[in-house]
mmCIF file of C-alpha atoms in Angstrom:
data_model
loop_
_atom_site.group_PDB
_atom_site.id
_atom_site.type_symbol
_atom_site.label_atom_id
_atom_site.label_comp_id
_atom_site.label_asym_id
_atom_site.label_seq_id
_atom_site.Cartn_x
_atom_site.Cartn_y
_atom_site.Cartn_z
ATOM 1 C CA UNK A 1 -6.534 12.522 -101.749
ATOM 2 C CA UNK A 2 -4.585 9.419 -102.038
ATOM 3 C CA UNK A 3 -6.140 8.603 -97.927
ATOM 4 C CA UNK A 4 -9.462 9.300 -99.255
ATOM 5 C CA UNK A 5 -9.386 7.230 -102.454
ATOM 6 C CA UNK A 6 -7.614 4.254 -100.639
ATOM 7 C CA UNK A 7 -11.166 4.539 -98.149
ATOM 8 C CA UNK A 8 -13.276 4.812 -100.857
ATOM 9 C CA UNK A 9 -11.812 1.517 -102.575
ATOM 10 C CA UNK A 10 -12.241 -0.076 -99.382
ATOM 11 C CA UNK A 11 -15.294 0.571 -98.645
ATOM 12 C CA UNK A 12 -16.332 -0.070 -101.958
ATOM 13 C CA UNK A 13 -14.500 -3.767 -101.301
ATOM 14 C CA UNK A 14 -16.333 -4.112 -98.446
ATOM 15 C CA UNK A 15 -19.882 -3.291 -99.576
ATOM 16 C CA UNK A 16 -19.117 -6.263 -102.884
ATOM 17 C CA UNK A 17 -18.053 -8.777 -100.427
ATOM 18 C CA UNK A 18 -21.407 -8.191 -98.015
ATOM 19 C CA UNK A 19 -23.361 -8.242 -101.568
ATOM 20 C CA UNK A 20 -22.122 -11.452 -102.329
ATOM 21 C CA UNK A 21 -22.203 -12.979 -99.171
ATOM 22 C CA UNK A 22 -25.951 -11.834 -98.721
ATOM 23 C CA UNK A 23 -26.904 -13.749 -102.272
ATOM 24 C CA UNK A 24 -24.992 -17.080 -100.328
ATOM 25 C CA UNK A 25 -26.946 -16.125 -97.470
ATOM 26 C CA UNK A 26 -30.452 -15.995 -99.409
ATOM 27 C CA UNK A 27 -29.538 -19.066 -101.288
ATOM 28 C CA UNK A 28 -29.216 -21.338 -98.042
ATOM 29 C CA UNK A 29 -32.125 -19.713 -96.779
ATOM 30 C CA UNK A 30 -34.008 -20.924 -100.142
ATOM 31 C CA UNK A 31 -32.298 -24.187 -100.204
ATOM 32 C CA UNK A 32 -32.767 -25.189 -96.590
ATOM 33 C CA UNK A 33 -36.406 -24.383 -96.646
ATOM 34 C CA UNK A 34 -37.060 -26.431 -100.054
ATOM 35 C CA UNK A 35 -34.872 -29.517 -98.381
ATOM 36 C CA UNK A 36 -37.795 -28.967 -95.703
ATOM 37 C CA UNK A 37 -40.784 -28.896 -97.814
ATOM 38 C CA UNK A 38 -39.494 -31.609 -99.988
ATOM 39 C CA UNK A 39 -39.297 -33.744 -96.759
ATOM 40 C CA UNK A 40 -42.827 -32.585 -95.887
ATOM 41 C CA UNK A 41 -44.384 -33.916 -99.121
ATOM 42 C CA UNK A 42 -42.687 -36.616 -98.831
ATOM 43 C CA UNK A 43 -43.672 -38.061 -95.337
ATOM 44 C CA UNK A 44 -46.720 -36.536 -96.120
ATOM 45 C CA UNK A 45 -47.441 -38.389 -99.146
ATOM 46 C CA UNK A 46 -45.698 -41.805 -97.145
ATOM 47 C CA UNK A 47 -48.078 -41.465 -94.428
ATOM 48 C CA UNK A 48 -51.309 -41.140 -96.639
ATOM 49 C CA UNK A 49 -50.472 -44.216 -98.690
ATOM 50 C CA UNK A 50 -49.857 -46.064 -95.169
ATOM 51 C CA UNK A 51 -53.731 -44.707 -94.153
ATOM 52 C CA UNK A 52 -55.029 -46.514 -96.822
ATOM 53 C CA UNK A 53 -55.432 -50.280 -97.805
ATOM 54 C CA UNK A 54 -57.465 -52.163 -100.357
ATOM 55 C CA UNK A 55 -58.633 -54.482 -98.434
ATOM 56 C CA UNK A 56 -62.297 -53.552 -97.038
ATOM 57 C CA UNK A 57 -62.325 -56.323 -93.528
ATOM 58 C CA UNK A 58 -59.606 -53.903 -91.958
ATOM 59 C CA UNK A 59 -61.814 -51.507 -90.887
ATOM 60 C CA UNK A 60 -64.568 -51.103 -93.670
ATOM 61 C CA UNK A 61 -63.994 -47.782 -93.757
ATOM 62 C CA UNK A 62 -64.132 -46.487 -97.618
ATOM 63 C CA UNK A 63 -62.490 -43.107 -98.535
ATOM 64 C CA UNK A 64 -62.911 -43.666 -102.358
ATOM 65 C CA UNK A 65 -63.809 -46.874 -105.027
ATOM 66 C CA UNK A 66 -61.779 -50.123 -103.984
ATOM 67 C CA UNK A 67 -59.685 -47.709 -101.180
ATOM 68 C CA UNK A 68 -60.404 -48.087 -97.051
ATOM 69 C CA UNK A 69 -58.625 -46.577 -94.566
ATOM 70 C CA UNK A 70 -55.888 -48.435 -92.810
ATOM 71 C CA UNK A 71 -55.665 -49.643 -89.095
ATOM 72 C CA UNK A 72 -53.505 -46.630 -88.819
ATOM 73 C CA UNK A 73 -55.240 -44.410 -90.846
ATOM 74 C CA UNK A 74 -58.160 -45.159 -88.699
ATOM 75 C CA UNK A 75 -56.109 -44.313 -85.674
ATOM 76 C CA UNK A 76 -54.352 -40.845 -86.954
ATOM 77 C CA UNK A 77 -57.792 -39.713 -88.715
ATOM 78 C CA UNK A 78 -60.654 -41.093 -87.172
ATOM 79 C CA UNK A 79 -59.519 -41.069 -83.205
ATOM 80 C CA UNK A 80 -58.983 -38.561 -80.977
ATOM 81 C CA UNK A 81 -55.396 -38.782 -81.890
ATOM 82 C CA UNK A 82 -56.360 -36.479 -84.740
ATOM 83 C CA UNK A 83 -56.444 -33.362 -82.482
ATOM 84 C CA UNK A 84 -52.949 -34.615 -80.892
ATOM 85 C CA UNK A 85 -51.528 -34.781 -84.430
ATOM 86 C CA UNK A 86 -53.103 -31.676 -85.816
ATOM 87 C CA UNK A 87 -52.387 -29.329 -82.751
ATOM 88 C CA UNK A 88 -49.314 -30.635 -82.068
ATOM 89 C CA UNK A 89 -46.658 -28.861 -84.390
ATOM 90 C CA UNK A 90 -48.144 -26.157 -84.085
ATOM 91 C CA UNK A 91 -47.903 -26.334 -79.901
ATOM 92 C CA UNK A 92 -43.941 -27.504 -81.056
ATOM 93 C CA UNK A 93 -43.614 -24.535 -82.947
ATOM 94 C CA UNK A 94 -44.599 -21.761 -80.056
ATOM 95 C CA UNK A 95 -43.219 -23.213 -77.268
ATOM 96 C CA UNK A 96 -40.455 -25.753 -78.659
ATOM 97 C CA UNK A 97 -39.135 -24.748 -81.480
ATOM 98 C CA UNK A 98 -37.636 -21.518 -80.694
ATOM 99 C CA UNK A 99 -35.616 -22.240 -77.811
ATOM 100 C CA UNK A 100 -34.385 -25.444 -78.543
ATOM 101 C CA UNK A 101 -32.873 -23.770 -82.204
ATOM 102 C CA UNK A 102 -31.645 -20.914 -80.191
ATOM 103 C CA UNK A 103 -29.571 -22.743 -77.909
ATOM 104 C CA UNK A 104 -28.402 -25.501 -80.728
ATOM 105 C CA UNK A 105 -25.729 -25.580 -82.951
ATOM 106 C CA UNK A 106 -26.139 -24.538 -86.159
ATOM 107 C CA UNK A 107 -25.940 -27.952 -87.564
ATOM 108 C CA UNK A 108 -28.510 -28.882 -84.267
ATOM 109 C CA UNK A 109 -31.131 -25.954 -85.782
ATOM 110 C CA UNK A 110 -31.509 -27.222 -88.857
ATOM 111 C CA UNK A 111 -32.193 -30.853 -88.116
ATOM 112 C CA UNK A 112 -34.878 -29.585 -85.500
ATOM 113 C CA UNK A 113 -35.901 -27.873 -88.510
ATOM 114 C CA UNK A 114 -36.065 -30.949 -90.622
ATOM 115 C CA UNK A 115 -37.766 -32.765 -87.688
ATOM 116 C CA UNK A 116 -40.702 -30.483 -87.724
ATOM 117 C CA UNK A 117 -41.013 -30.707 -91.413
ATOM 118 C CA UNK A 118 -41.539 -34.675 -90.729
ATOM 119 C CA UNK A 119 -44.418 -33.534 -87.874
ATOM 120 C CA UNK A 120 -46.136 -31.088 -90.418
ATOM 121 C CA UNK A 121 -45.710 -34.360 -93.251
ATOM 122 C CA UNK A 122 -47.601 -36.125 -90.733
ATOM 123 C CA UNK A 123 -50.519 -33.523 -90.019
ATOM 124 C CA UNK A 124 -50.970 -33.075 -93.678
ATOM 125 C CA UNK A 125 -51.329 -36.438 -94.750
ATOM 126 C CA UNK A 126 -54.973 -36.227 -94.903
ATOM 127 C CA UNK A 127 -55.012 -34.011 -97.855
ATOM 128 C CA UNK A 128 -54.406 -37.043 -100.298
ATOM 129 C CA UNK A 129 -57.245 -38.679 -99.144
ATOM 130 C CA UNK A 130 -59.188 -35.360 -99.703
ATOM 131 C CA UNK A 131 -57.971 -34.170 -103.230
ATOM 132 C CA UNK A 132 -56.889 -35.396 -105.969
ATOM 133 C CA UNK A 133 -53.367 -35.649 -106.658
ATOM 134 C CA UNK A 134 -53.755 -33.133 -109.418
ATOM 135 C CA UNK A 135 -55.429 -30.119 -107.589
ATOM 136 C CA UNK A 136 -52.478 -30.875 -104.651
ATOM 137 C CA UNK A 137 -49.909 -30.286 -107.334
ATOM 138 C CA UNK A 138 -52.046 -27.706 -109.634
ATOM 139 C CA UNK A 139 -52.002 -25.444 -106.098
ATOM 140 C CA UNK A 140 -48.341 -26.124 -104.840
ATOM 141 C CA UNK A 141 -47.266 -24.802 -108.375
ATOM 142 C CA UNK A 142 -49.379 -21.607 -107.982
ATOM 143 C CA UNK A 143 -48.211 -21.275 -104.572
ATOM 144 C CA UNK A 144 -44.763 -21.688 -105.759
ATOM 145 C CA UNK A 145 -45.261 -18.989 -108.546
ATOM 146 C CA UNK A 146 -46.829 -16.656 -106.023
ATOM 147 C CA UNK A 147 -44.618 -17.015 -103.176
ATOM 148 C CA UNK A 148 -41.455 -16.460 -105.768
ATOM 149 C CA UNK A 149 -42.999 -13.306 -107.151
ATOM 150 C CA UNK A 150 -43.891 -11.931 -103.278
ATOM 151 C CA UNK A 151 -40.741 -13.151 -102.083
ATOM 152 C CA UNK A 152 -38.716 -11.581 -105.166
ATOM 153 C CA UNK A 153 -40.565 -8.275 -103.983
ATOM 154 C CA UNK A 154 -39.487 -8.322 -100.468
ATOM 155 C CA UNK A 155 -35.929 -8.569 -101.546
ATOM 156 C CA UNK A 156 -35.636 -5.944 -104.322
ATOM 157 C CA UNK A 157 -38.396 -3.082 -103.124
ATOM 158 C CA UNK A 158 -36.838 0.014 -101.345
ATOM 159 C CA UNK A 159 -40.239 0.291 -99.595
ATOM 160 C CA UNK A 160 -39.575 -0.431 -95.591
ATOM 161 C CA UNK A 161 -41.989 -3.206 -94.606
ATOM 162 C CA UNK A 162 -41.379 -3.018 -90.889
ATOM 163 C CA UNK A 163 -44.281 -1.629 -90.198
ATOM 164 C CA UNK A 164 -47.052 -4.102 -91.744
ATOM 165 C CA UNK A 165 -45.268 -6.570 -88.221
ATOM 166 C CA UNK A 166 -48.126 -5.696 -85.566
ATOM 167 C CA UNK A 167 -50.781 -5.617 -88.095
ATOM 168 C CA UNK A 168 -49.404 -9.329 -89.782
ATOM 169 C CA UNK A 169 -48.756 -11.183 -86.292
ATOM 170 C CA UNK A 170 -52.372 -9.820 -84.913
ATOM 171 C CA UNK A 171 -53.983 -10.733 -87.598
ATOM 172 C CA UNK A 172 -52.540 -14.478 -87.328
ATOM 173 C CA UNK A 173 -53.052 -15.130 -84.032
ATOM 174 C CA UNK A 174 -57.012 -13.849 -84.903
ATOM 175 C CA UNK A 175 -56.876 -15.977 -87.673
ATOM 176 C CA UNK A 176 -55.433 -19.455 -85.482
ATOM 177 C CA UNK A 177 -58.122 -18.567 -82.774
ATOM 178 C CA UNK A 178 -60.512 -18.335 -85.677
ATOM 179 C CA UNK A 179 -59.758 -21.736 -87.218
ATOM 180 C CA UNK A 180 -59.834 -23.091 -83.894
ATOM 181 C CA UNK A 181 -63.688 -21.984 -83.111
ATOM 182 C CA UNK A 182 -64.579 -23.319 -86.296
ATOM 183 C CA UNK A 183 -63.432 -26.502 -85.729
ATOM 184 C CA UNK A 184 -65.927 -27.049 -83.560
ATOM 185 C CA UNK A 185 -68.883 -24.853 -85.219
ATOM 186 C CA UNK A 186 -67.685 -26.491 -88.809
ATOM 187 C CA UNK A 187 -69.137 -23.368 -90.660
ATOM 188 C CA UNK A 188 -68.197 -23.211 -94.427
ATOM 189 C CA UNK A 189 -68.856 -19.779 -94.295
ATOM 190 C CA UNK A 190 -66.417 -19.143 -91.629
ATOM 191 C CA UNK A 191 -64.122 -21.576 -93.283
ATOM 192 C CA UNK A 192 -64.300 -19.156 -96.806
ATOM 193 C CA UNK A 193 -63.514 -16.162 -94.647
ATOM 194 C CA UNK A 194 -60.348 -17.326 -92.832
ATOM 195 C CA UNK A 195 -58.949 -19.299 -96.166
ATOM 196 C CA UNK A 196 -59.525 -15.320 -97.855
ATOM 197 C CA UNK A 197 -57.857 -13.665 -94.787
ATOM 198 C CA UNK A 198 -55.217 -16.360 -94.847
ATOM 199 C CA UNK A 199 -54.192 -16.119 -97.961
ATOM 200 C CA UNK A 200 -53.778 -12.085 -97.846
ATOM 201 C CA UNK A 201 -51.981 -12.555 -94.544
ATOM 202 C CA UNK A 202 -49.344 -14.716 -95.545
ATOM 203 C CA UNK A 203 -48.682 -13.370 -99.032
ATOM 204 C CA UNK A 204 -47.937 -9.980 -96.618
ATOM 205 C CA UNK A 205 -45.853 -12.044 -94.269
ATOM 206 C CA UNK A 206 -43.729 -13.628 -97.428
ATOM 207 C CA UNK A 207 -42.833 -10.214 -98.217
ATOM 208 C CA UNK A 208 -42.287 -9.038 -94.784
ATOM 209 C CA UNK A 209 -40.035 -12.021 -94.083
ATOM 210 C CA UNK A 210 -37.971 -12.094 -97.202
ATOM 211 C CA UNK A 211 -37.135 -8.399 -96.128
ATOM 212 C CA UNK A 212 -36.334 -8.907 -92.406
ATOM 213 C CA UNK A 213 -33.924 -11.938 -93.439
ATOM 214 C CA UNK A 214 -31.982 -9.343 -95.999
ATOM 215 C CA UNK A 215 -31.730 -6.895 -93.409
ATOM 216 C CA UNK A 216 -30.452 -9.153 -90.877
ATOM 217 C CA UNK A 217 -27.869 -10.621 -92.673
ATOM 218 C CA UNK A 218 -26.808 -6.640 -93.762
ATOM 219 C CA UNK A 219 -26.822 -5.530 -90.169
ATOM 220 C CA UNK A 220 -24.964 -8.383 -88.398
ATOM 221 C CA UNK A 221 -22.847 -9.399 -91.561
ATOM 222 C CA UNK A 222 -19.830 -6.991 -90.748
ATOM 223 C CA UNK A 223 -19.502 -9.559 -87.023
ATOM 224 C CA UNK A 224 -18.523 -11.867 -89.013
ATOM 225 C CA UNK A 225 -19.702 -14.689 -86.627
ATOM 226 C CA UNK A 226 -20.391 -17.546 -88.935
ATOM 227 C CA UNK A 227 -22.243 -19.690 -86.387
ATOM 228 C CA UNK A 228 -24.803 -17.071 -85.965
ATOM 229 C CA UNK A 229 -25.192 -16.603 -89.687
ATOM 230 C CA UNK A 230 -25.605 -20.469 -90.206
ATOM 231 C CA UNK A 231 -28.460 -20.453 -87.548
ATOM 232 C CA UNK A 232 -29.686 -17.302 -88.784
ATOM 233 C CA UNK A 233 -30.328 -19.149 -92.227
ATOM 234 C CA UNK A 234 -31.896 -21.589 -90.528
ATOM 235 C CA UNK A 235 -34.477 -19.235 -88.918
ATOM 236 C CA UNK A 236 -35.173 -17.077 -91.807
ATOM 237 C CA UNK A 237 -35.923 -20.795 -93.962
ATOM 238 C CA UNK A 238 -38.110 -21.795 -91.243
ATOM 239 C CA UNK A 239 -40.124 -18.227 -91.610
ATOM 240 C CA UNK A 240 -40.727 -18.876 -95.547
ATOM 241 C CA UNK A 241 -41.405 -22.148 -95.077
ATOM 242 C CA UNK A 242 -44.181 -21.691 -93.187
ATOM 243 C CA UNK A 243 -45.389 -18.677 -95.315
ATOM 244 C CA UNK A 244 -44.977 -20.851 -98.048
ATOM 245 C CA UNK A 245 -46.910 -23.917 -96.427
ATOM 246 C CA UNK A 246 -50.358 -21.627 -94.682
ATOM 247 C CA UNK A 247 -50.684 -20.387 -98.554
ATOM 248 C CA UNK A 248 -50.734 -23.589 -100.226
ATOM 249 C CA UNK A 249 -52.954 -24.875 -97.490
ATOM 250 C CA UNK A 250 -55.467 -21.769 -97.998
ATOM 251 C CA UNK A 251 -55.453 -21.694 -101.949
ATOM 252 C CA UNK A 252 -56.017 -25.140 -101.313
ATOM 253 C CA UNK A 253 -59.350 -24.279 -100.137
ATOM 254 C CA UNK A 254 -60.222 -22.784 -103.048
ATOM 255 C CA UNK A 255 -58.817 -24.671 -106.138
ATOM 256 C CA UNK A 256 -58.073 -27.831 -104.397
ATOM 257 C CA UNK A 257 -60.935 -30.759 -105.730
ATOM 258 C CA UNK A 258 -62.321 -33.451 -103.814
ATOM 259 C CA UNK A 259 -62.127 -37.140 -104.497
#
């Protein structure tokens, strides 16, 4: 009896210490990806006041009353640079980003993480010359509400969301083919469709994610390999991020006004 209580106790030990080392766990997760969208607005909002100048001989170019675009706003948004800027993190992200994190440190992961949070600044610079400064932060704040409550969800629900993976990761790489088409056909119709789809698809993934990062942590937390944990924090901040970051971009479509 005395054997089985001395288990019990340690077990019980056990199972506080993995609770409180997942809530450390989920906190880094958190923090690292708000360190990465806070570097994101940031070069974003750097790079859109570079675009534009008030002087109208640079390139006579006017986005709004007494504001032209730049020399270099001119290059990044009006030449064929554009595609280059636009395309590229997300070519970084499926054929760069994963091996070069893997293979990293952990301290090596997360500034490759921080680095493409700089390249997604720059490919989202354009929406301050689009909106106005208070429909960008009007959205980002119902984002933020939305992606806590989804994300809250994912962590506390005893519901296993394994199975929503194949239908989620389809449905993105439909909806990235989709967006690419209609660059070129420029249909607002199209353009409602995938921002609806969009924003259904990665309120599922936030969910989804949240979940997988809890469960990884559980299942590899008894190895106690710190370097893979560190990385692993890295990985499951880049995931939200990006959840976080298509649904402000998609709700952006909606409630977002133009200049």
């Amino acid at each position: 009896m005395a054997e089985y209580n001395t288990i019990r106790t340690g077990a019980g030990v056990r199972s506080a210490q993995i609770d409180q080392g997942l809530r450390a766990h989920m906190n880094k997760v958190y923090g690292t990806m708000s360190v990465g969208m806070l570097i994101t607005a940031l070069a974003s909002w750097a790079i859109a006041g570079l675009a534009v100048t008030s002087d109208p001989n640079v390139t006579g170019i006017m986005i709004r009353q007494g504001e032209y675009l730049s020399s270099l706003g001119q290059a990044i948004y009006m030449s064929p640079l554009k595609y280059v800027i636009m395309f590229a993190p997300l070519a970084i992200l499926f054929f760069g980003m994963g091996p070069v994190m893997r293979k990293a440190s952990a301290a090596g992961a997360q500034l490759a993480f921080f680095v493409f949070a700089v390249l997604i600044g720059l490919s989202l610079s354009s929406i301050f010359l689009i909106y106005t400064p208070y429909s960008i932060v009007q959205t980002f704040l119902v984002t933020a509400v939305a992606f806590a409550g989804l994300s809250l969800y994912g962590y506390t629900t005893k519901r296993d969301l394994s199975g929503m993976q194949t239908f989620l990761v389809m449905g993105v790489i439909g909806l990235v083919i989709a967006m690419v088409v209609n660059i070129f056909l420029q249909s607002p119709a199209m353009m409602f469709a995938i921002s609806i789809i969009g924003v259904l698809l990665f309120a599922g993934l936030t969910a989804f994610d949240t979940q997988s990062i809890k469960n990884e942590y559980i299942a590899h937390a008894h190895m106690g390999d710190q370097e893979w944990l560190d990385k692993s924090a890295t990985f499951g901040a880049l995931s939200l991020y990006l959840d976080f970051l298509n649904m402000f971009q998609f709700l952006l479509f909606f409630m977002g006004q133009q200049d």
